[in-house]
PDB file of C-alpha atoms and ligand atoms in Angstrom:
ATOM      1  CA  UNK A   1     -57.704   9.968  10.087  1.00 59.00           C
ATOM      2  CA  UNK A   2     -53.778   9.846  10.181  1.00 69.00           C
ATOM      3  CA  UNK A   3     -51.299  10.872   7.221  1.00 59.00           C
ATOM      4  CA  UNK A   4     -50.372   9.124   4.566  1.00 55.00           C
ATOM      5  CA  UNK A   5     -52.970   6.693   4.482  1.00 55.00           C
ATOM      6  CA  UNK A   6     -51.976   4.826   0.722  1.00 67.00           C
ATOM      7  CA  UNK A   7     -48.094   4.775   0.860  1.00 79.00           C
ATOM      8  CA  UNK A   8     -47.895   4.056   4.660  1.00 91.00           C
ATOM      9  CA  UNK A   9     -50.055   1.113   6.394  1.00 95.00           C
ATOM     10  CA  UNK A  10     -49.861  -1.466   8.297  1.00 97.00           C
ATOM     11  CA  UNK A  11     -51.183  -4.939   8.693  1.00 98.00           C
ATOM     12  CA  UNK A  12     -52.099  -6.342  11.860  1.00 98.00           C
ATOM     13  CA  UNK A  13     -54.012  -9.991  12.356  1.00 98.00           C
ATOM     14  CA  UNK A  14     -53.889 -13.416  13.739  1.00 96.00           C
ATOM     15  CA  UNK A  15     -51.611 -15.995  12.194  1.00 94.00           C
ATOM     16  CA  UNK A  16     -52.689 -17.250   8.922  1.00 92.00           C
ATOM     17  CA  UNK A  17     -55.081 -14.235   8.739  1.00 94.00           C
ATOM     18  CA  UNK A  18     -52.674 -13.428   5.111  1.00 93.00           C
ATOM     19  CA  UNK A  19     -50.815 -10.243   6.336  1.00 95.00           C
ATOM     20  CA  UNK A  20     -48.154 -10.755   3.857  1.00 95.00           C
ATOM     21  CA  UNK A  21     -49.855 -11.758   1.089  1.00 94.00           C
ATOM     22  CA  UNK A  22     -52.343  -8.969   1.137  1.00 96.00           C
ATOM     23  CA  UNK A  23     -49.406  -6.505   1.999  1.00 97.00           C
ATOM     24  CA  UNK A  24     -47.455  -7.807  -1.108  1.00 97.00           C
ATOM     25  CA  UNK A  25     -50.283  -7.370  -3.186  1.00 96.00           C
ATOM     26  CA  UNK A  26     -51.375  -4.346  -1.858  1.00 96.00           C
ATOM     27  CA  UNK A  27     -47.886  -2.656  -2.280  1.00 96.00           C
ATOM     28  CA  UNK A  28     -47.938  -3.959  -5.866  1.00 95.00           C
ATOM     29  CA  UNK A  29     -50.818  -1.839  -6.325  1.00 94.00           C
ATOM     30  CA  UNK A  30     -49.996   1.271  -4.487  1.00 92.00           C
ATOM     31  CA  UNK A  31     -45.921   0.644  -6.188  1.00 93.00           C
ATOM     32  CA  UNK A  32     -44.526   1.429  -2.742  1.00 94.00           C
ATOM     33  CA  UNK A  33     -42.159  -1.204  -1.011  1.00 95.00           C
ATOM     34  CA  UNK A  34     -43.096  -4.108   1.459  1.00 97.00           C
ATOM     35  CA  UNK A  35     -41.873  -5.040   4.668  1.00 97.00           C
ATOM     36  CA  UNK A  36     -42.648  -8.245   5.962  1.00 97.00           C
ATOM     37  CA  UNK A  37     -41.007  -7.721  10.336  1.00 97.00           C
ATOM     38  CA  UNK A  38     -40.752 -11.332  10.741  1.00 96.00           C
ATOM     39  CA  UNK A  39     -38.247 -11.867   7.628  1.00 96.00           C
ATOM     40  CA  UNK A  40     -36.719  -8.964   8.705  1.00 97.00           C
ATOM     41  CA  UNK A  41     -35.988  -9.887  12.534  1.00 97.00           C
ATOM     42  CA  UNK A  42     -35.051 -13.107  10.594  1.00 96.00           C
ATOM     43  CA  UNK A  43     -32.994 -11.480   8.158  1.00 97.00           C
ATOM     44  CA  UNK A  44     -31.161  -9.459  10.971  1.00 95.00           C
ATOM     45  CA  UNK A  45     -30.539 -12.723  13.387  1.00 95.00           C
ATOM     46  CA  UNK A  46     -29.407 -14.717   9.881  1.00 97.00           C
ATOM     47  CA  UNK A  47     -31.717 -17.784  11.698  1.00 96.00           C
ATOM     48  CA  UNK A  48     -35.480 -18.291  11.365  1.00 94.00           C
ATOM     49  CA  UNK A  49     -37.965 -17.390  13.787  1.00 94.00           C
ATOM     50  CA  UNK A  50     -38.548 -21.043  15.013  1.00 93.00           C
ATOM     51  CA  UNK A  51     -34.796 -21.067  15.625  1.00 95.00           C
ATOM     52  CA  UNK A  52     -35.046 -17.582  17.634  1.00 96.00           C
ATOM     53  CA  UNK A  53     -37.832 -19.486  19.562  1.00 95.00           C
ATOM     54  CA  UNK A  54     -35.851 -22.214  20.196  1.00 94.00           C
ATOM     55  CA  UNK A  55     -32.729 -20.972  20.546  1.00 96.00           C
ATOM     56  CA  UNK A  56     -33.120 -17.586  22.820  1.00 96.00           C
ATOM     57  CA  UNK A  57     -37.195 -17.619  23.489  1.00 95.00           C
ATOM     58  CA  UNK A  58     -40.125 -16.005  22.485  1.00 95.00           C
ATOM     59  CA  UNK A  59     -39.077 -13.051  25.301  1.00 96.00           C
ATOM     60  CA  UNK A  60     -36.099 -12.150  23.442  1.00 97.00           C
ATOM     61  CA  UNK A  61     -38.147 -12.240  19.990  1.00 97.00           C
ATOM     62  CA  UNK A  62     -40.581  -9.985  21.529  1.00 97.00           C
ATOM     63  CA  UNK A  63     -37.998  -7.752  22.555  1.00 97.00           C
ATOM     64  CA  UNK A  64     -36.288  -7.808  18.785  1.00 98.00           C
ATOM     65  CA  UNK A  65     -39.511  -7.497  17.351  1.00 98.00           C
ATOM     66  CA  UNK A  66     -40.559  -3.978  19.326  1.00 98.00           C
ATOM     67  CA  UNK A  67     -36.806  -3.024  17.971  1.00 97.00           C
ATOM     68  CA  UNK A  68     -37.863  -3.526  14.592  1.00 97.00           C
ATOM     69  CA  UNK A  69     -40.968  -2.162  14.612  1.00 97.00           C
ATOM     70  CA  UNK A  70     -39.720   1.123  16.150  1.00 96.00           C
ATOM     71  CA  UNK A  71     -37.019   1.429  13.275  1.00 95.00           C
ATOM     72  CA  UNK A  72     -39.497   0.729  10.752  1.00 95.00           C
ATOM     73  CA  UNK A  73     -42.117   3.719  12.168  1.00 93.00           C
ATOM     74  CA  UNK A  74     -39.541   5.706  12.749  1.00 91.00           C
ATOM     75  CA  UNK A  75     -38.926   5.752   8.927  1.00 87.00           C
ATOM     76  CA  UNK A  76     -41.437   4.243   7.358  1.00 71.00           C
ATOM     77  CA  UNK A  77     -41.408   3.475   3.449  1.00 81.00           C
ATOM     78  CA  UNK A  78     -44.310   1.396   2.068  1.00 93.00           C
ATOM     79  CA  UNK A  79     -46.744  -1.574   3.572  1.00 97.00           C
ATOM     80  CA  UNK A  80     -45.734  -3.246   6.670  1.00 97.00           C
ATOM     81  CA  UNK A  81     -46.759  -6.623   7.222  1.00 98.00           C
ATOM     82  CA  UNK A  82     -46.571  -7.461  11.004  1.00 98.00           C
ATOM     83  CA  UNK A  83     -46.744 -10.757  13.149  1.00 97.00           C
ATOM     84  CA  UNK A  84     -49.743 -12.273  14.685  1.00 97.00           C
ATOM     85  CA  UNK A  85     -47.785 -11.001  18.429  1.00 98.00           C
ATOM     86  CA  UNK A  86     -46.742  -7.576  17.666  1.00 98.00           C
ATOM     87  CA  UNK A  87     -50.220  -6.479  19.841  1.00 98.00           C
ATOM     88  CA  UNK A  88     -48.639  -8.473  22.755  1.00 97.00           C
ATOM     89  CA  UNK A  89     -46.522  -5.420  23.983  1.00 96.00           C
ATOM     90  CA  UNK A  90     -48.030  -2.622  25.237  1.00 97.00           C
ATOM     91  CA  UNK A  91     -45.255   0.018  23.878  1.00 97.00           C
ATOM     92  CA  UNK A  92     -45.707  -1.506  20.392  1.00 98.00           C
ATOM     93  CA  UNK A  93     -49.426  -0.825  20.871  1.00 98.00           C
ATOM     94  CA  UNK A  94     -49.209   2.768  21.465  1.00 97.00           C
ATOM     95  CA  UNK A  95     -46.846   3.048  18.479  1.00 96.00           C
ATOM     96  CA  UNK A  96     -49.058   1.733  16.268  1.00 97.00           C
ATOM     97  CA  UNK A  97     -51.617   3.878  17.536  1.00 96.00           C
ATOM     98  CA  UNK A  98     -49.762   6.858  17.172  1.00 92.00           C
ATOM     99  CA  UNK A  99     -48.639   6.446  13.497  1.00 86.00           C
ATOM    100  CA  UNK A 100     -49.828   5.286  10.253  1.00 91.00           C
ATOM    101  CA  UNK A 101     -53.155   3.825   9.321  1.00 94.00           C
ATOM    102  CA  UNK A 102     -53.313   0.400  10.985  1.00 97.00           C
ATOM    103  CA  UNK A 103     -55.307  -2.340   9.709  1.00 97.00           C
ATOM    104  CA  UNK A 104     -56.607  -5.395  11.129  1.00 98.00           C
ATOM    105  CA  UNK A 105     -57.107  -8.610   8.668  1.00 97.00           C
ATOM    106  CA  UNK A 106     -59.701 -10.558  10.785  1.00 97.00           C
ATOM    107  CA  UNK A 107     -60.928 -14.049   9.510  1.00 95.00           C
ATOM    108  CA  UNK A 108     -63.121 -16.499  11.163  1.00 94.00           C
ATOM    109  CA  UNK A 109     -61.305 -19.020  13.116  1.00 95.00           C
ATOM    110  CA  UNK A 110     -62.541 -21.318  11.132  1.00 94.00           C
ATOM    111  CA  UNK A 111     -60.943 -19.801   8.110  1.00 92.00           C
ATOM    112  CA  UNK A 112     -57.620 -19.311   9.982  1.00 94.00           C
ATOM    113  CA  UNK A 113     -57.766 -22.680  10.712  1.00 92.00           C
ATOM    114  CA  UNK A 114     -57.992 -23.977   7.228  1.00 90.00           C
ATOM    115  CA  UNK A 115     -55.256 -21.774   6.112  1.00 88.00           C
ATOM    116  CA  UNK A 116     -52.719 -22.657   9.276  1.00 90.00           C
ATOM    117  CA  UNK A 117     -53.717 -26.472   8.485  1.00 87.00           C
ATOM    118  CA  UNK A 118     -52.515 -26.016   4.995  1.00 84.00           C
ATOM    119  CA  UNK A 119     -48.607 -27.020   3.870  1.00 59.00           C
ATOM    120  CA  UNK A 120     -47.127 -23.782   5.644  1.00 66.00           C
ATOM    121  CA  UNK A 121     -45.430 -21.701   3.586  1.00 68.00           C
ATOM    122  CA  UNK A 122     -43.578 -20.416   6.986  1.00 76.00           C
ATOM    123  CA  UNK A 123     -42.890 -22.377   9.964  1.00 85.00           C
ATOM    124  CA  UNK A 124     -44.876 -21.114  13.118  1.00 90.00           C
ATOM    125  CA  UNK A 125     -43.684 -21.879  17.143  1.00 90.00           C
ATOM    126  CA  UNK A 126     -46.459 -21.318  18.338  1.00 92.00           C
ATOM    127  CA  UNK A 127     -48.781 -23.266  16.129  1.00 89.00           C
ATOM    128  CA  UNK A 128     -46.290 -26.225  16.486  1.00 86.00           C
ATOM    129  CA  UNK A 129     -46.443 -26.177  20.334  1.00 89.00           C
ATOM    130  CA  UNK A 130     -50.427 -25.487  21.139  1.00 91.00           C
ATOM    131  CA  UNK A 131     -53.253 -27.030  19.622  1.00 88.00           C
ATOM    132  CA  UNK A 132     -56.356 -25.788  17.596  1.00 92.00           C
ATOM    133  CA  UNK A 133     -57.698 -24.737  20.956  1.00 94.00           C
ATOM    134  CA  UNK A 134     -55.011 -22.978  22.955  1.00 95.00           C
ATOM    135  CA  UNK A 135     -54.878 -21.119  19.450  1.00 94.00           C
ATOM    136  CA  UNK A 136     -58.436 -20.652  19.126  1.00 96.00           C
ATOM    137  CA  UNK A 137     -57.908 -19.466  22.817  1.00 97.00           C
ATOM    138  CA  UNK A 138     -55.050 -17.389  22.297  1.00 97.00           C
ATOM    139  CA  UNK A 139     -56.908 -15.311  18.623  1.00 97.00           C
ATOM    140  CA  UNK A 140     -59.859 -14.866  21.280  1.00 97.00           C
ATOM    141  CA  UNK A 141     -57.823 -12.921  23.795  1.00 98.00           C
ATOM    142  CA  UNK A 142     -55.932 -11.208  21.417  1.00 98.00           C
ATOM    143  CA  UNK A 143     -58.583  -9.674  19.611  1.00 98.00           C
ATOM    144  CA  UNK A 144     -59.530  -6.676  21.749  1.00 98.00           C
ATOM    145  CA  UNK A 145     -55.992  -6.234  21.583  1.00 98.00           C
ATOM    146  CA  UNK A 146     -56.157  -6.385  18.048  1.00 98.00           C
ATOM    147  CA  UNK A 147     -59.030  -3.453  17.670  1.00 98.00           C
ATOM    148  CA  UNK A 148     -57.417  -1.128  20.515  1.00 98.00           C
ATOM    149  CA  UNK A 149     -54.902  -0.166  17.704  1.00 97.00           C
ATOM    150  CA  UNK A 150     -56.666  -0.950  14.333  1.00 97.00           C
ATOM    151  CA  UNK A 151     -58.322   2.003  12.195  1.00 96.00           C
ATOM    152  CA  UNK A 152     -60.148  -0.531  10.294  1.00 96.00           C
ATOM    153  CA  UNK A 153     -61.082  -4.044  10.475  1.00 96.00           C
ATOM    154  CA  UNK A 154     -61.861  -6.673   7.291  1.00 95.00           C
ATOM    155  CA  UNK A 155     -63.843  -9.239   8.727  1.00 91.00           C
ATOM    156  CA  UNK A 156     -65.205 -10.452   4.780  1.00 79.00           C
ATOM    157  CA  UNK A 157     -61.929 -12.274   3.079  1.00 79.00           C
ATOM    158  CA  UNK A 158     -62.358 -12.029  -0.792  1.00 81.00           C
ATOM    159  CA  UNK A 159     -61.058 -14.967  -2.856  1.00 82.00           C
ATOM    160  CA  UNK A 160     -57.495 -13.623  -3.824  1.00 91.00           C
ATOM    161  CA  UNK A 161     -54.676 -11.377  -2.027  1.00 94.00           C
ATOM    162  CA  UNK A 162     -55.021  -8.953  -5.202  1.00 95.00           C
ATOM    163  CA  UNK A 163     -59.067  -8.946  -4.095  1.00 95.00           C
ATOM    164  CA  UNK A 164     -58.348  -8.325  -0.716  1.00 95.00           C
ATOM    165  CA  UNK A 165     -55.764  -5.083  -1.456  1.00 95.00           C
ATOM    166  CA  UNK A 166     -58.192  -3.603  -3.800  1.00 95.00           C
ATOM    167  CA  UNK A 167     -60.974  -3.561  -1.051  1.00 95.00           C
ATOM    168  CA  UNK A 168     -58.342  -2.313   1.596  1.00 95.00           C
ATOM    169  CA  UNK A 169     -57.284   0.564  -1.027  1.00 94.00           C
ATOM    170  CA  UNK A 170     -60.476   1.340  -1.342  1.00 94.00           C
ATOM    171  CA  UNK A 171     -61.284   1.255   2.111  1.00 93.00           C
ATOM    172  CA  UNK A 172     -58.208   3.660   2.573  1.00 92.00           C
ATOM    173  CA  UNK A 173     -59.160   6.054  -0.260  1.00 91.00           C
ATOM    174  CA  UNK A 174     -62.755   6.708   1.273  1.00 91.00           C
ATOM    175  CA  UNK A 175     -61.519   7.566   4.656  1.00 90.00           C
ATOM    176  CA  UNK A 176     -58.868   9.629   2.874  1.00 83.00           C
ATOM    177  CA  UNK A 177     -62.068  11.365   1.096  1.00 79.00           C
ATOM    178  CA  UNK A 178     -59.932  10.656  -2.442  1.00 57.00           C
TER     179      UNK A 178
HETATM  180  C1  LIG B 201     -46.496 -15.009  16.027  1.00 70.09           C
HETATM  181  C2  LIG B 201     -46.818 -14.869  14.705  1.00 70.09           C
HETATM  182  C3  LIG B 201     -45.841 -15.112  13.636  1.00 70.09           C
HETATM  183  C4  LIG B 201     -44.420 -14.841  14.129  1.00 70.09           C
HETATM  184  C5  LIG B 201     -44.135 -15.623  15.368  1.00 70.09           C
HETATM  185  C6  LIG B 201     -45.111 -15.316  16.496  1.00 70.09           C
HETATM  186  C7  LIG B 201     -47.548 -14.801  17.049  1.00 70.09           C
HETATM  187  O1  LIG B 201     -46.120 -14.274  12.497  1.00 70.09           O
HETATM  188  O2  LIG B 201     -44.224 -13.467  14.368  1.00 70.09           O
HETATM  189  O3  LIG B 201     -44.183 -16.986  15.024  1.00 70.09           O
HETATM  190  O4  LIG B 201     -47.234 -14.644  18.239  1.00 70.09           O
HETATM  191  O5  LIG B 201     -48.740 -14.761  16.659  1.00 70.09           O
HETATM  192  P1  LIG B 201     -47.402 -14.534  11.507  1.00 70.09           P
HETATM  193  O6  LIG B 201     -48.578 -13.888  12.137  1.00 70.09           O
HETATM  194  O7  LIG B 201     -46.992 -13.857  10.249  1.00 70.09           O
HETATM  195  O8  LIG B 201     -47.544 -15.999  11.364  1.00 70.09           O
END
């Protein structure tokens, strides 16, 4: 089991699979801070991530996003909240495999479907450009990628964020042997 495994995780999962509501909630209940990469590759460019698409391509987001995922394990501070990519690049997947506990929020497509179909709350390239089955496609190949780096998986979603953290924190807390 690797260090730290309360005050340091990370969240890895298909769009829509509610990485940053689950890491907001579960950093509300461990009181350590939340980073969300996206808003912060946004927050860094000062445009959103569509725009990054658009503008310079999903190479060059790939690129900022290994950037600020290697400044965020190299001094990490709370719950990290990843995109639904970061398991694209190789070097980002031995980095998460050599740090803190990594774990992988893993709904039925069916369930990410519902949720991506909903009013986004963020807008999402890729969902824009492909349909339901190039993304059904796309979760598909991504998943081994997926478990090659989680510690542990949550298949069952519970009803609420909040639900969700508590059975994560618990999850942790066993494998800690706390
Ligand atoms: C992406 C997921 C998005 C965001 C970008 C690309 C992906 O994050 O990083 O649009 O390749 O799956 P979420 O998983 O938070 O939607």
């Amino acid at each position: 089991m690797k260090a730290s495994p309360i005050n340091n995780v990370v969240l890895v999962g298909f769009m829509g699979s509610g990485k940053s509501r689950v890491g907001g909630a579960l950093a509300g209940l461990a009181q350590c801070d939340h980073v969300d990469l996206d808003e912060r590759i946004e927050a860094r460019a000062g445009i959103t991530i569509s725009q990054i698409f658009g503008d310079f391509g999903e190479e060059t987001f790939r690129s900022w996003e290994t950037d600020a995922l290697a400044e965020w394990l190299g001094a990490p501070k709370g719950i990290l909240s990843t995109g639904g990519g970061i398991i694209e690049t190789e070097i980002n997947r031995q980095a998460l495999r050599r740090h803190y506990p990594v774990v992988w929020l893993d709904p039925s497509f069916d369930q990410l479907r519902d949720r991506l179909g909903r009013a986004p709350r963020k807008q999402r390239p890729l969902v824009e450009s492909l349909g339901w089955s190039a993304l059904r496609a796309l979760r598909d190949r991504r998943r081994p990628l997926y478990a090659s780096c989680a510690d542990f998986r949550m298949q069952e979603t519970r009803p609420s964020a909040h639900a969700m953290a508590v059975a994560i924190r618990r999850i942790l807390q066993e494998a800690q042997g706390s």
